[in-house]
C-alpha positions as a Python dict, from the first residue, in 0.01 Angstrom:
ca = {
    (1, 'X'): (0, 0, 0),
    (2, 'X'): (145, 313, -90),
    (3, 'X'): (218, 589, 215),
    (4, 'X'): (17, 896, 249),
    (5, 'X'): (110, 1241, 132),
    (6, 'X'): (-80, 1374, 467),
    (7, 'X'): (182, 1155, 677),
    (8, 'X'): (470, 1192, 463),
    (9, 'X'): (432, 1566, 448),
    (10, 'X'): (312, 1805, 743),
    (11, 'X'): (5, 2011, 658),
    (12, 'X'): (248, 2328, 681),
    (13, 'X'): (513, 2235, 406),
    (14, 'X'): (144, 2208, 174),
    (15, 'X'): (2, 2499, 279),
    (16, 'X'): (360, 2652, 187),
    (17, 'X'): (390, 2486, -93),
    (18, 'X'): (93, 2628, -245),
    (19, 'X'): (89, 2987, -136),
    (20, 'X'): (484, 3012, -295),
    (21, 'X'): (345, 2900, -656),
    (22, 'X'): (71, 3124, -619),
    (23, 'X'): (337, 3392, -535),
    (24, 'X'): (570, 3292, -775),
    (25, 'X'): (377, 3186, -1084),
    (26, 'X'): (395, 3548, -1266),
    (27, 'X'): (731, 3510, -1255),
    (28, 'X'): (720, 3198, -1508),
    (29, 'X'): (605, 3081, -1816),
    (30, 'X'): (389, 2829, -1666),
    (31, 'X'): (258, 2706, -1380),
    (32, 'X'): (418, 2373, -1402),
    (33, 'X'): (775, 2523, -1432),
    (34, 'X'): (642, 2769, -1087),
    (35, 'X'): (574, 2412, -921),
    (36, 'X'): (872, 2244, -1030),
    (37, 'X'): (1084, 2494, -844),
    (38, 'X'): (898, 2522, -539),
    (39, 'X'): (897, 2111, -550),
    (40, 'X'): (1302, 2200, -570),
    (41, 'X'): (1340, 2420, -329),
    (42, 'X'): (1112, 2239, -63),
    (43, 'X'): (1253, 1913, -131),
    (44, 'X'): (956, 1769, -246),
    (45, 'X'): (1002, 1442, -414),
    (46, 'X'): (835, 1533, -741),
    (47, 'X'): (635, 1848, -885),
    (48, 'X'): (345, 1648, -943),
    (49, 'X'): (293, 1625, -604),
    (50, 'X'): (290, 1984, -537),
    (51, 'X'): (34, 2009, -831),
    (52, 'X'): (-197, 1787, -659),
    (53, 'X'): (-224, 2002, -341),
    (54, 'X'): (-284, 2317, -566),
    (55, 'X'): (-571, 2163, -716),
    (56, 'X'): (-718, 2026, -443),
    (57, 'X'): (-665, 2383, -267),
    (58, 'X'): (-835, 2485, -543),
    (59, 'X'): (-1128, 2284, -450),
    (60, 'X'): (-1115, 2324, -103),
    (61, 'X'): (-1211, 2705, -139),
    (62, 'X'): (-1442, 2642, -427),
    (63, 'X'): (-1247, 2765, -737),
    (64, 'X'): (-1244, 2401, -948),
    (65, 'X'): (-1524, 2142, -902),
    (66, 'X'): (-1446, 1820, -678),
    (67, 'X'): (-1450, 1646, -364),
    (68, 'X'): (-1369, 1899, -61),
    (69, 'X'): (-1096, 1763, 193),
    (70, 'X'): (-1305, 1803, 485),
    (71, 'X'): (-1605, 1615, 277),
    (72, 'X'): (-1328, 1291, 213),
    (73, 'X'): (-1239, 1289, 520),
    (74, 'X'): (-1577, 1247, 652),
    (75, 'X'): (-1659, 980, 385),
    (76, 'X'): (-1376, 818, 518),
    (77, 'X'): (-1510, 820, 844),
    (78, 'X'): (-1815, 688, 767),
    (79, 'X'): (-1714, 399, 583),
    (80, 'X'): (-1482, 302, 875),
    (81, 'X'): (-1764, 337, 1120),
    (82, 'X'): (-2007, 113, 884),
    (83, 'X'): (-1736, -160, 821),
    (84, 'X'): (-1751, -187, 1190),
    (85, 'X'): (-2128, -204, 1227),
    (86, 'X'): (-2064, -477, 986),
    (87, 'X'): (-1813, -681, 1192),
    (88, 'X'): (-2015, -642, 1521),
}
């Protein structure tokens, strides 16, 4: 099973990590290249990763259509709690 980003990665280096390509993102050509260095210069593993916290910021405060974090985690939550309904 592969290892959570939330575990792997404290919530501060992503809220970080998103506010620095928002701040740096006029200053290149494209967004990717704006997450690239911030991946670099937070020693992310990979600017992919970064990219998937800016869009799910993005859907967190309603810009882009999706699945809210708060929403996942309580669908989470209640699949856990019904799997042990199940059991008992």
């Amino acid at each position: 099973m592969s290892r959570s980003t939330s575990t792997r990665y404290p919530v501060e280096l992503r809220e970080r990590a998103v506010r620095m390509v928002t701040e740096i993102r006029s200053d290149h050509e494209s967004e990717w290249a704006a997450m690239t260095q911030v991946a670099q210069l937070l020693g992310i593993g990979t600017p992919e990763t970064v990219r998937k916290w800016c869009r799910q910021a993005e859907v967190d405060t309603g810009r882009r259509p999706g699945t809210t974090s708060d929403d996942s985690a309580e669908l989470k939550r209640l699949k856990r709690e019904n799997a042990e309904l199940k059991r008992a």
